[in-house]
């Protein structure tokens, strides 16, 4: 879009909120405001900011402060590690930089509590370094206006938005440009109910034209990982004169379809192996044959893309041939033949680690 920077700066000049740290280019005041406003609304953070600059008017007075005093002033803002980091940073700036904030964002980022966002904000607002600041407001404004659909919570997305903002900032005063985009996002192009009808960009805004404002910015859904608790039963039987073991082919449509496993009790939460045995005994009518417990394994953890498996292997010895389960799907095979049947990696791990096939 032509003249994006010109339009948004002109809007900013007329509509910006008058905030004390915007009156000059003091890196200390800009840094202080950025630290206080992380995870805090401007109306709440403003009073804290004023109290801090009143009590600590410069980096030297803050570096000299006691932790107790800083925490007391910070009280109620939450995220207390911000206050702790702020004090460490003040001491670093005084001791290692003689009380002068470095101008280079790469140097600023080395200071405790200053990340890529804050370093770009200080460098551009205080020193006029041409570097874009990309925060939640910027993601929202740029994604909607330019129709950028790359999810913002991916590394590709972050890069794409940074590149777009770097391209747009060229030729404009960096501090003013950055503040203009952030302020426009905070006051106008808000997450909910943006003021589209009176917006200066509405004729060019991709999301408005395509009636898809609420779909921007795009975020990749976090994968929900489910926990599954599996209790496998290795039921051994020597009744027929050979050490036999029961296995079962999986026919259900899942990642293990067509593989073999042992009779299984599954639970959504962790249960005591003895409770799993009780369930198994009742499900497979083991009371009729008599059984003894040979061993209960440690828990095997196994991570899949959407599932975390927690498996325990319980070895039982039955006196007589086990009665078939309702779907008649159990196979009694020689233990040494287990090697011929395809099994999941989890079961393979257990078999190998425990030397089941001797
Ligand atoms: S038209 Fe609406 S969505 Fe587009 S920039 Fe303006 S306020 Fe944001």
Short mmCIF file of N, CA, C and O in Angstrom, two decimals, residues 297-348:
data_model
loop_
_atom_site.label_atom_id
_atom_site.label_comp_id
_atom_site.label_asym_id
_atom_site.label_seq_id
_atom_site.Cartn_x
_atom_site.Cartn_y
_atom_site.Cartn_z
N UNK A 297 6.16 -54.08 35.49
CA UNK A 297 7.30 -53.26 35.03
C UNK A 297 7.22 -51.84 35.57
O UNK A 297 6.19 -51.41 36.08
N UNK A 298 8.33 -51.14 35.39
CA UNK A 298 8.31 -49.68 35.63
C UNK A 298 7.42 -49.04 34.56
O UNK A 298 6.97 -49.75 33.64
N UNK A 299 7.19 -47.74 34.66
CA UNK A 299 6.34 -47.08 33.65
C UNK A 299 7.21 -46.69 32.46
O UNK A 299 8.27 -46.08 32.61
N UNK A 300 6.74 -47.06 31.27
CA UNK A 300 7.43 -46.66 30.04
C UNK A 300 6.70 -45.45 29.46
O UNK A 300 5.49 -45.51 29.22
N UNK A 301 7.43 -44.36 29.25
CA UNK A 301 6.81 -43.17 28.67
C UNK A 301 7.16 -43.13 27.19
O UNK A 301 8.30 -43.40 26.81
N UNK A 302 6.18 -42.76 26.39
CA UNK A 302 6.41 -42.73 24.95
C UNK A 302 5.64 -41.56 24.36
O UNK A 302 4.43 -41.44 24.56
N UNK A 303 6.35 -40.68 23.65
CA UNK A 303 5.71 -39.46 23.13
C UNK A 303 5.33 -39.65 21.66
O UNK A 303 6.17 -39.97 20.83
N UNK A 304 4.06 -39.44 21.34
CA UNK A 304 3.63 -39.39 19.94
C UNK A 304 3.22 -37.95 19.66
O UNK A 304 3.19 -37.12 20.57
N UNK A 305 2.86 -37.66 18.40
CA UNK A 305 2.57 -36.25 18.06
C UNK A 305 1.46 -35.68 18.95
O UNK A 305 1.59 -34.59 19.48
N UNK A 306 0.37 -36.39 19.07
CA UNK A 306 -0.75 -35.84 19.84
C UNK A 306 -1.03 -36.60 21.13
O UNK A 306 -2.05 -36.39 21.77
N UNK A 307 -0.18 -37.53 21.44
CA UNK A 307 -0.47 -38.38 22.61
C UNK A 307 0.79 -38.63 23.41
O UNK A 307 1.88 -38.75 22.85
N UNK A 308 0.59 -38.69 24.71
CA UNK A 308 1.70 -39.12 25.57
C UNK A 308 1.26 -40.45 26.20
O UNK A 308 0.22 -40.50 26.85
N UNK A 309 2.04 -41.47 25.94
CA UNK A 309 1.67 -42.79 26.44
C UNK A 309 2.45 -43.11 27.71
O UNK A 309 3.64 -42.80 27.82
N UNK A 310 1.76 -43.72 28.65
CA UNK A 310 2.40 -44.17 29.88
C UNK A 310 2.00 -45.64 30.01
O UNK A 310 0.83 -45.94 30.23
N UNK A 311 2.97 -46.51 29.80
CA UNK A 311 2.61 -47.94 29.73
C UNK A 311 3.30 -48.73 30.84
O UNK A 311 4.46 -48.48 31.18
N UNK A 312 2.54 -49.70 31.37
CA UNK A 312 3.14 -50.65 32.30
C UNK A 312 2.84 -52.05 31.79
O UNK A 312 1.74 -52.31 31.26
N UNK A 313 3.81 -52.93 31.94
CA UNK A 313 3.66 -54.30 31.44
C UNK A 313 3.57 -55.22 32.65
O UNK A 313 4.45 -55.22 33.51
N UNK A 314 2.48 -55.97 32.67
CA UNK A 314 2.23 -56.83 33.84
C UNK A 314 2.28 -58.28 33.37
O UNK A 314 1.55 -58.66 32.44
N UNK A 315 3.18 -59.06 33.97
CA UNK A 315 3.30 -60.47 33.54
C UNK A 315 2.53 -61.36 34.51
O UNK A 315 2.74 -61.32 35.72
N UNK A 316 1.64 -62.14 33.93
CA UNK A 316 0.85 -63.08 34.73
C UNK A 316 1.12 -64.50 34.24
O UNK A 316 1.39 -64.71 33.05
N UNK A 317 1.05 -65.44 35.16
CA UNK A 317 1.13 -66.86 34.78
C UNK A 317 -0.25 -67.45 35.04
O UNK A 317 -0.80 -67.28 36.14
N UNK A 318 -0.82 -68.09 34.03
CA UNK A 318 -2.11 -68.75 34.26
C UNK A 318 -1.92 -70.26 34.32
O UNK A 318 -1.04 -70.81 33.67
N UNK A 319 -2.76 -70.89 35.12
CA UNK A 319 -2.62 -72.35 35.30
C UNK A 319 -3.17 -73.11 34.11
O UNK A 319 -2.58 -74.07 33.62
N UNK A 320 -4.33 -72.64 33.67
CA UNK A 320 -4.97 -73.35 32.55
C UNK A 320 -5.09 -72.40 31.39
O UNK A 320 -4.90 -71.19 31.54
N UNK A 321 -5.43 -72.90 30.24
CA UNK A 321 -5.60 -72.05 29.06
C UNK A 321 -6.62 -70.97 29.38
O UNK A 321 -7.66 -71.25 29.98
N UNK A 322 -6.27 -69.75 28.98
CA UNK A 322 -7.15 -68.64 29.30
C UNK A 322 -8.42 -68.71 28.47
O UNK A 322 -8.36 -69.10 27.30
N UNK A 323 -9.54 -68.36 29.07
CA UNK A 323 -10.78 -68.35 28.29
C UNK A 323 -10.73 -67.21 27.30
O UNK A 323 -10.15 -66.17 27.57
N UNK A 324 -11.30 -67.42 26.15
CA UNK A 324 -11.25 -66.40 25.12
C UNK A 324 -12.08 -65.18 25.51
O UNK A 324 -13.09 -65.30 26.21
N UNK A 325 -11.65 -64.03 25.06
CA UNK A 325 -12.45 -62.84 25.30
C UNK A 325 -13.63 -62.84 24.34
O UNK A 325 -13.71 -63.68 23.44
N UNK A 326 -14.54 -61.89 24.48
CA UNK A 326 -15.80 -61.94 23.75
C UNK A 326 -15.62 -61.96 22.24
O UNK A 326 -16.34 -62.64 21.54
N UNK A 327 -14.61 -61.22 21.73
CA UNK A 327 -14.48 -61.23 20.26
C UNK A 327 -13.53 -62.32 19.76
O UNK A 327 -13.18 -62.37 18.59
N UNK A 328 -13.13 -63.19 20.66
CA UNK A 328 -12.33 -64.34 20.26
C UNK A 328 -11.04 -64.01 19.52
O UNK A 328 -10.60 -64.76 18.67
N UNK A 329 -10.47 -62.87 19.82
CA UNK A 329 -9.35 -62.40 19.00
C UNK A 329 -7.98 -62.74 19.58
O UNK A 329 -6.98 -62.35 19.02
N UNK A 330 -7.95 -63.43 20.71
CA UNK A 330 -6.64 -63.74 21.30
C UNK A 330 -5.97 -64.89 20.57
O UNK A 330 -6.62 -65.85 20.16
N UNK A 331 -4.67 -64.77 20.44
CA UNK A 331 -3.88 -65.84 19.84
C UNK A 331 -2.90 -66.34 20.89
O UNK A 331 -2.27 -65.52 21.56
N UNK A 332 -2.76 -67.62 21.02
CA UNK A 332 -1.75 -68.16 21.94
C UNK A 332 -0.58 -68.61 21.09
O UNK A 332 -0.72 -69.49 20.24
N UNK A 333 0.55 -67.95 21.28
CA UNK A 333 1.73 -68.29 20.46
C UNK A 333 2.90 -68.65 21.37
O UNK A 333 2.88 -68.36 22.56
N UNK A 334 3.91 -69.29 20.78
CA UNK A 334 5.11 -69.58 21.56
C UNK A 334 5.84 -68.27 21.81
O UNK A 334 5.91 -67.42 20.90
N UNK A 335 6.41 -68.10 23.00
CA UNK A 335 7.08 -66.84 23.33
C UNK A 335 8.16 -66.54 22.29
O UNK A 335 8.30 -65.40 21.82
N UNK A 336 8.90 -67.58 21.88
CA UNK A 336 10.01 -67.33 20.93
C UNK A 336 9.49 -66.88 19.56
O UNK A 336 10.23 -66.28 18.79
N UNK A 337 8.20 -67.13 19.26
CA UNK A 337 7.66 -66.70 17.96
C UNK A 337 7.22 -65.23 17.95
O UNK A 337 6.85 -64.70 16.90
N UNK A 338 7.24 -64.61 19.11
CA UNK A 338 6.85 -63.21 19.23
C UNK A 338 7.60 -62.34 18.22
O UNK A 338 7.09 -61.36 17.68
N UNK A 339 8.81 -62.75 17.95
CA UNK A 339 9.69 -61.98 17.05
C UNK A 339 9.10 -61.86 15.64
O UNK A 339 9.42 -60.95 14.89
N UNK A 340 8.19 -62.79 15.27
CA UNK A 340 7.62 -62.79 13.91
C UNK A 340 6.42 -61.86 13.75
O UNK A 340 5.90 -61.70 12.66
N UNK A 341 5.98 -61.29 14.85
CA UNK A 341 4.76 -60.46 14.78
C UNK A 341 5.12 -58.98 14.87
O UNK A 341 5.90 -58.59 15.74
N UNK A 342 4.53 -58.19 13.96
CA UNK A 342 4.83 -56.74 14.03
C UNK A 342 4.19 -56.11 15.27
O UNK A 342 3.01 -56.35 15.55
N UNK A 343 4.98 -55.35 15.99
CA UNK A 343 4.47 -54.69 17.21
C UNK A 343 4.86 -53.20 17.19
O UNK A 343 5.72 -52.79 16.41
N UNK A 344 4.24 -52.42 18.05
CA UNK A 344 4.56 -50.98 18.13
C UNK A 344 5.97 -50.79 18.70
O UNK A 344 6.52 -51.70 19.33
N UNK A 345 6.51 -49.61 18.52
CA UNK A 345 7.85 -49.32 19.03
C UNK A 345 7.90 -49.44 20.55
O UNK A 345 8.88 -49.85 21.14
N UNK A 346 6.79 -49.03 21.16
CA UNK A 346 6.71 -49.09 22.62
C UNK A 346 6.85 -50.53 23.11
O UNK A 346 7.63 -50.83 24.02
N UNK A 347 6.10 -51.44 22.49
CA UNK A 347 6.15 -52.84 22.91
C UNK A 347 7.51 -53.45 22.57
O UNK A 347 8.10 -54.19 23.36
N UNK A 348 8.02 -53.08 21.40
CA UNK A 348 9.33 -53.59 20.99
C UNK A 348 10.40 -53.20 22.02
O UNK A 348 11.26 -54.00 22.38
#
